[in-house]
PDB file of C-alpha atoms in Angstrom:
ATOM      1  CA  ALA A   1      16.895   4.156  34.075  1.00  0.00           C
ATOM      2  CA  LEU A   2      15.996   2.426  31.320  1.00  0.00           C
ATOM      3  CA  LEU A   3      18.116  -0.730  32.206  1.00  0.00           C
ATOM      4  CA  LEU A   4      16.310  -0.182  35.823  1.00  0.00           C
ATOM      5  CA  LEU A   5      12.852   0.068  34.202  1.00  0.00           C
ATOM      6  CA  PRO A   6      11.871  -3.197  34.323  1.00  0.00           C
ATOM      7  CA  VAL A   7      12.839  -2.848  38.298  1.00  0.00           C
ATOM      8  CA  THR A   8      11.254   0.541  39.227  1.00  0.00           C
ATOM      9  CA  VAL A   9       7.532  -0.767  37.469  1.00  0.00           C
ATOM     10  CA  ALA A  10       8.203  -4.241  38.972  1.00  0.00           C
ATOM     11  CA  PHE A  11       8.910  -2.915  42.798  1.00  0.00           C
ATOM     12  CA  GLY A  12       9.004   0.613  42.662  1.00  0.00           C
ATOM     13  CA  PRO A  13      11.458   3.553  42.521  1.00  0.00           C
ATOM     14  CA  VAL A  14      12.714   2.938  45.957  1.00  0.00           C
ATOM     15  CA  VAL A  15      14.023  -0.779  45.419  1.00  0.00           C
ATOM     16  CA  ALA A  16      15.148   0.517  42.084  1.00  0.00           C
ATOM     17  CA  ILE A  17      17.868   3.274  43.007  1.00  0.00           C
ATOM     18  CA  ASN A  18      18.935   0.317  45.857  1.00  0.00           C
ATOM     19  CA  VAL A  19      19.969  -1.413  43.234  1.00  0.00           C
ATOM     20  CA  VAL A  20      21.446   0.893  41.630  1.00  0.00           C
ATOM     21  CA  VAL A  21      23.323   1.760  44.791  1.00  0.00           C
ATOM     22  CA  PHE A  22      23.874  -1.923  45.222  1.00  0.00           C
ATOM     23  CA  LEU A  23      25.407  -2.100  41.766  1.00  0.00           C
ATOM     24  CA  CYS A  24      27.732   1.137  41.880  1.00  0.00           C
ATOM     25  CA  PHE A  25      29.621  -0.863  44.874  1.00  0.00           C
ATOM     26  CA  TRP A  26      29.304  -3.980  43.061  1.00  0.00           C
ATOM     27  CA  SER A  27      30.794  -2.669  40.095  1.00  0.00           C
ATOM     28  CA  ALA A  28      33.550  -0.668  41.758  1.00  0.00           C
ATOM     29  CA  GLY A  29      34.598  -3.570  43.933  1.00  0.00           C
ATOM     30  CA  LEU A  30      34.990  -5.487  40.932  1.00  0.00           C
ATOM     31  CA  GLY A  31      36.959  -3.430  39.020  1.00  0.00           C
ATOM     32  CA  ALA A  32      39.265  -2.687  41.859  1.00  0.00           C
ATOM     33  CA  TRP A  33      39.905  -6.622  41.837  1.00  0.00           C
ATOM     34  CA  ALA A  34      40.349  -6.200  38.232  1.00  0.00           C
ATOM     35  CA  LEU A  35      42.968  -4.177  38.702  1.00  0.00           C
ATOM     36  CA  GLY A  36      44.690  -5.384  41.768  1.00  0.00           C
ATOM     37  CA  ARG A  37      44.240  -8.966  40.063  1.00  0.00           C
ATOM     38  CA  HIS A  38      46.821  -7.978  37.177  1.00  0.00           C
ATOM     39  CA  VAL A  39      48.750  -5.739  39.314  1.00  0.00           C
ATOM     40  CA  LEU A  40      49.484  -8.564  42.021  1.00  0.00           C
ATOM     41  CA  GLY A  41      49.420 -10.994  38.759  1.00  0.00           C
ATOM     42  CA  GLU A  42      52.594  -9.149  37.275  1.00  0.00           C
ATOM     43  CA  VAL A  43      54.173  -9.196  40.215  1.00  0.00           C
ATOM     44  CA  ARG A  44      54.324 -12.901  41.740  1.00  0.00           C
ATOM     45  CA  GLY A  45      52.060 -14.343  39.366  1.00  0.00           C
ATOM     46  CA  TYR A  46      48.927 -15.481  38.978  1.00  0.00           C
ATOM     47  CA  ASP A  47      47.600 -18.010  40.896  1.00  0.00           C
ATOM     48  CA  ALA A  48      44.639 -18.439  43.546  1.00  0.00           C
ATOM     49  CA  THR A  49      45.855 -17.235  46.049  1.00  0.00           C
ATOM     50  CA  THR A  50      46.400 -14.016  43.954  1.00  0.00           C
ATOM     51  CA  ASP A  51      42.396 -14.225  43.116  1.00  0.00           C
ATOM     52  CA  ARG A  52      42.277 -14.106  47.380  1.00  0.00           C
ATOM     53  CA  ILE A  53      45.145 -10.743  48.214  1.00  0.00           C
ATOM     54  CA  ALA A  54      43.025  -8.879  45.216  1.00  0.00           C
ATOM     55  CA  LEU A  55      39.826  -8.669  47.393  1.00  0.00           C
ATOM     56  CA  PHE A  56      41.283  -6.591  49.931  1.00  0.00           C
ATOM     57  CA  ALA A  57      41.741  -4.158  47.397  1.00  0.00           C
ATOM     58  CA  THR A  58      37.796  -4.655  46.307  1.00  0.00           C
ATOM     59  CA  ALA A  59      36.982  -3.891  50.298  1.00  0.00           C
ATOM     60  CA  ALA A  60      39.128  -1.269  50.684  1.00  0.00           C
ATOM     61  CA  TYR A  61      37.862   0.165  47.517  1.00  0.00           C
ATOM     62  CA  ALA A  62      33.770  -0.843  46.919  1.00  0.00           C
ATOM     63  CA  PHE A  63      33.729   0.300  51.001  1.00  0.00           C
ATOM     64  CA  SER A  64      36.466   3.747  50.435  1.00  0.00           C
ATOM     65  CA  PRO A  65      35.045   6.930  53.027  1.00  0.00           C
ATOM     66  CA  HIS A  66      34.364   8.633  49.840  1.00  0.00           C
ATOM     67  CA  LEU A  67      31.956   5.903  48.176  1.00  0.00           C
ATOM     68  CA  LEU A  68      30.198   5.619  51.446  1.00  0.00           C
ATOM     69  CA  ALA A  69      29.374   9.015  51.892  1.00  0.00           C
ATOM     70  CA  GLN A  70      28.007   9.289  48.211  1.00  0.00           C
ATOM     71  CA  ALA A  71      25.990   7.142  49.170  1.00  0.00           C
ATOM     72  CA  TYR A  72      24.463   7.956  52.311  1.00  0.00           C
ATOM     73  CA  ASN A  73      24.922  12.005  50.418  1.00  0.00           C
ATOM     74  CA  GLY A  74      22.318  10.053  47.731  1.00  0.00           C
ATOM     75  CA  ILE A  75      25.060  11.318  44.435  1.00  0.00           C
ATOM     76  CA  THR A  76      24.047   8.576  42.726  1.00  0.00           C
ATOM     77  CA  GLU A  77      26.882   9.946  39.797  1.00  0.00           C
ATOM     78  CA  THR A  78      28.978  10.058  42.201  1.00  0.00           C
ATOM     79  CA  LEU A  79      28.158   6.331  43.135  1.00  0.00           C
ATOM     80  CA  PHE A  80      29.770   5.076  39.462  1.00  0.00           C
ATOM     81  CA  ALA A  81      33.357   4.908  40.628  1.00  0.00           C
ATOM     82  CA  ALA A  82      34.318   1.995  38.518  1.00  0.00           C
ATOM     83  CA  GLY A  83      35.847   3.458  35.637  1.00  0.00           C
ATOM     84  CA  LEU A  84      38.388   4.597  37.913  1.00  0.00           C
ATOM     85  CA  PRO A  85      39.351   1.486  37.987  1.00  0.00           C
ATOM     86  CA  LEU A  86      39.165   0.045  34.801  1.00  0.00           C
ATOM     87  CA  THR A  87      40.414   2.930  33.155  1.00  0.00           C
ATOM     88  CA  THR A  88      43.187   1.865  34.908  1.00  0.00           C
ATOM     89  CA  LEU A  89      43.652  -1.665  34.446  1.00  0.00           C
ATOM     90  CA  ALA A  90      42.766  -0.805  30.114  1.00  0.00           C
ATOM     91  CA  ALA A  91      45.888   2.383  30.350  1.00  0.00           C
ATOM     92  CA  LEU A  92      48.159  -0.703  31.358  1.00  0.00           C
ATOM     93  CA  ARG A  93      46.874  -3.105  29.123  1.00  0.00           C
ATOM     94  CA  LEU A  94      47.294  -0.987  26.446  1.00  0.00           C
ATOM     95  CA  TYR A  95      50.795   0.092  28.054  1.00  0.00           C
ATOM     96  CA  GLU A  96      51.984  -3.845  28.495  1.00  0.00           C
ATOM     97  CA  ARG A  97      51.377  -4.902  24.984  1.00  0.00           C
ATOM     98  CA  PRO A  98      50.179  -2.089  22.597  1.00  0.00           C
ATOM     99  CA  SER A  99      47.059  -3.364  19.655  1.00  0.00           C
ATOM    100  CA  LEU A 100      44.230  -2.189  17.618  1.00  0.00           C
ATOM    101  CA  ALA A 101      41.691  -3.932  20.083  1.00  0.00           C
ATOM    102  CA  ARG A 102      43.662  -2.750  23.285  1.00  0.00           C
ATOM    103  CA  ALA A 103      43.671   1.234  22.406  1.00  0.00           C
ATOM    104  CA  LEU A 104      40.073   0.835  21.990  1.00  0.00           C
ATOM    105  CA  ILE A 105      38.779  -0.590  24.955  1.00  0.00           C
ATOM    106  CA  ALA A 106      40.665   1.669  26.660  1.00  0.00           C
ATOM    107  CA  GLY A 107      38.992   4.648  24.454  1.00  0.00           C
ATOM    108  CA  THR A 108      36.140   2.957  25.146  1.00  0.00           C
ATOM    109  CA  VAL A 109      35.910   2.683  29.194  1.00  0.00           C
ATOM    110  CA  GLY A 110      37.621   5.988  29.538  1.00  0.00           C
ATOM    111  CA  ALA A 111      34.911   7.569  27.354  1.00  0.00           C
ATOM    112  CA  VAL A 112      32.425   5.497  29.890  1.00  0.00           C
ATOM    113  CA  SER A 113      33.787   7.028  33.102  1.00  0.00           C
ATOM    114  CA  THR A 114      33.519   9.835  31.459  1.00  0.00           C
ATOM    115  CA  ILE A 115      29.700  10.174  30.662  1.00  0.00           C
ATOM    116  CA  ALA A 116      29.381   7.848  33.987  1.00  0.00           C
ATOM    117  CA  ASN A 117      31.033  11.422  35.934  1.00  0.00           C
ATOM    118  CA  TRP A 118      32.376  13.981  34.476  1.00  0.00           C
ATOM    119  CA  TYR A 119      35.215  14.451  37.021  1.00  0.00           C
ATOM    120  CA  TYR A 120      36.159  10.717  37.430  1.00  0.00           C
ATOM    121  CA  GLY A 121      36.687  11.124  33.184  1.00  0.00           C
ATOM    122  CA  LEU A 122      39.136  14.254  33.914  1.00  0.00           C
ATOM    123  CA  PHE A 123      40.710  11.804  36.845  1.00  0.00           C
ATOM    124  CA  SER A 124      41.067   8.689  34.473  1.00  0.00           C
ATOM    125  CA  PHE A 125      42.571  10.669  32.118  1.00  0.00           C
ATOM    126  CA  LEU A 126      45.101  12.027  34.649  1.00  0.00           C
ATOM    127  CA  ALA A 127      45.784   8.763  35.884  1.00  0.00           C
ATOM    128  CA  ALA A 128      46.485   7.489  32.772  1.00  0.00           C
ATOM    129  CA  GLY A 129      49.448  10.553  31.597  1.00  0.00           C
ATOM    130  CA  VAL A 130      50.551  10.015  34.984  1.00  0.00           C
ATOM    131  CA  LEU A 131      50.589   5.671  34.150  1.00  0.00           C
ATOM    132  CA  LEU A 132      52.221   6.491  30.511  1.00  0.00           C
ATOM    133  CA  LEU A 133      55.289   8.225  32.259  1.00  0.00           C
ATOM    134  CA  SER A 134      55.526   6.093  35.242  1.00  0.00           C
ATOM    135  CA  PHE A 135      55.183   2.922  32.337  1.00  0.00           C
ATOM    136  CA  ALA A 136      58.067   4.923  30.148  1.00  0.00           C
ATOM    137  CA  LEU A 137      60.656   5.763  33.210  1.00  0.00           C
ATOM    138  CA  ALA A 138      60.135   2.641  34.945  1.00  0.00           C
ATOM    139  CA  ARG A 139      59.859  -0.334  31.725  1.00  0.00           C
ATOM    140  CA  ARG A 140      62.494   1.758  29.524  1.00  0.00           C
ATOM    141  CA  ASP A 141      63.499  -1.446  28.241  1.00  0.00           C
ATOM    142  CA  GLN A 142      59.764  -2.942  27.955  1.00  0.00           C
ATOM    143  CA  PHE A 143      57.929   0.646  26.156  1.00  0.00           C
ATOM    144  CA  ASN A 144      57.087  -0.147  22.785  1.00  0.00           C
ATOM    145  CA  TRP A 145      58.195   3.389  21.787  1.00  0.00           C
ATOM    146  CA  ARG A 146      57.003   3.136  18.097  1.00  0.00           C
ATOM    147  CA  ARG A 147      54.080   1.479  18.759  1.00  0.00           C
ATOM    148  CA  ILE A 148      52.338   2.483  22.224  1.00  0.00           C
ATOM    149  CA  PRO A 149      51.996   6.849  21.345  1.00  0.00           C
ATOM    150  CA  GLY A 150      50.271   5.656  18.089  1.00  0.00           C
ATOM    151  CA  ALA A 151      48.047   3.124  20.124  1.00  0.00           C
ATOM    152  CA  VAL A 152      47.536   6.090  23.393  1.00  0.00           C
ATOM    153  CA  GLY A 153      46.391   8.423  20.543  1.00  0.00           C
ATOM    154  CA  LEU A 154      44.303   5.646  18.777  1.00  0.00           C
ATOM    155  CA  ALA A 155      42.727   5.668  22.391  1.00  0.00           C
ATOM    156  CA  GLY A 156      42.643   8.926  23.330  1.00  0.00           C
ATOM    157  CA  VAL A 157      40.844   9.911  19.777  1.00  0.00           C
ATOM    158  CA  PHE A 158      38.092   7.037  19.645  1.00  0.00           C
ATOM    159  CA  GLY A 159      37.224   7.632  23.408  1.00  0.00           C
ATOM    160  CA  GLY A 160      36.598  11.399  22.370  1.00  0.00           C
ATOM    161  CA  LEU A 161      34.750  10.707  19.744  1.00  0.00           C
ATOM    162  CA  LEU A 162      32.089   8.693  22.181  1.00  0.00           C
ATOM    163  CA  VAL A 163      32.144  11.426  24.622  1.00  0.00           C
ATOM    164  CA  ALA A 164      31.861  14.316  22.305  1.00  0.00           C
ATOM    165  CA  PRO A 165      28.022  14.066  21.624  1.00  0.00           C
ATOM    166  CA  VAL A 166      27.192  13.597  25.213  1.00  0.00           C
ATOM    167  CA  LEU A 167      29.494  16.427  25.523  1.00  0.00           C
ATOM    168  CA  MET A 168      27.903  18.570  22.694  1.00  0.00           C
ATOM    169  CA  GLY A 169      24.029  17.583  24.766  1.00  0.00           C
ATOM    170  CA  PHE A 170      25.625  18.780  28.026  1.00  0.00           C
ATOM    171  CA  ALA A 171      27.285  21.842  27.384  1.00  0.00           C
ATOM    172  CA  SER A 172      24.201  23.350  25.217  1.00  0.00           C
ATOM    173  CA  THR A 173      22.160  22.931  28.831  1.00  0.00           C
ATOM    174  CA  LEU A 174      24.789  25.585  30.216  1.00  0.00           C
ATOM    175  CA  ASP A 175      23.582  28.181  28.095  1.00  0.00           C
ATOM    176  CA  GLY A 176      19.470  28.183  28.737  1.00  0.00           C
ATOM    177  CA  ASP A 177      17.766  30.644  30.747  1.00  0.00           C
ATOM    178  CA  SER A 178      16.488  27.568  32.900  1.00  0.00           C
TER     179      SER A 178
END
């Protein structure tokens, strides 16, 4: 709302909400492209063809029936679906090479996904757990058993600290008379 206040003042609320919807589709596609590029790059190497192939992930995700239906229904909080692929990407990068910076990035991206939509935050958390388990099983030789648990814990604590004030504010509204 604050970012688009100038658009709302200059062009009105209809244009502003259309900009929000466009940005949601664009960011969802960008998140899917980044995740698709990363996964493809790990399998076949990073090159221009990898970038072009990742565009299929962009189209499939950004224009999925779920997101199109949410746009039609006008439920803007469910349109910010970029958090799902971006949280997945941040988790994968953290599992591949655990570090303080990657833990903080994963925690931040997970927190943004959660604050934007509580369900997407839950889905991101569950997907990161499934990825962690599958990563540990499929890449036993690459799994850093000493560093990953601490990095994942740090990401979770940091993300939780970012979400906590918003969650407490939200929870306080559940007991209100109105």
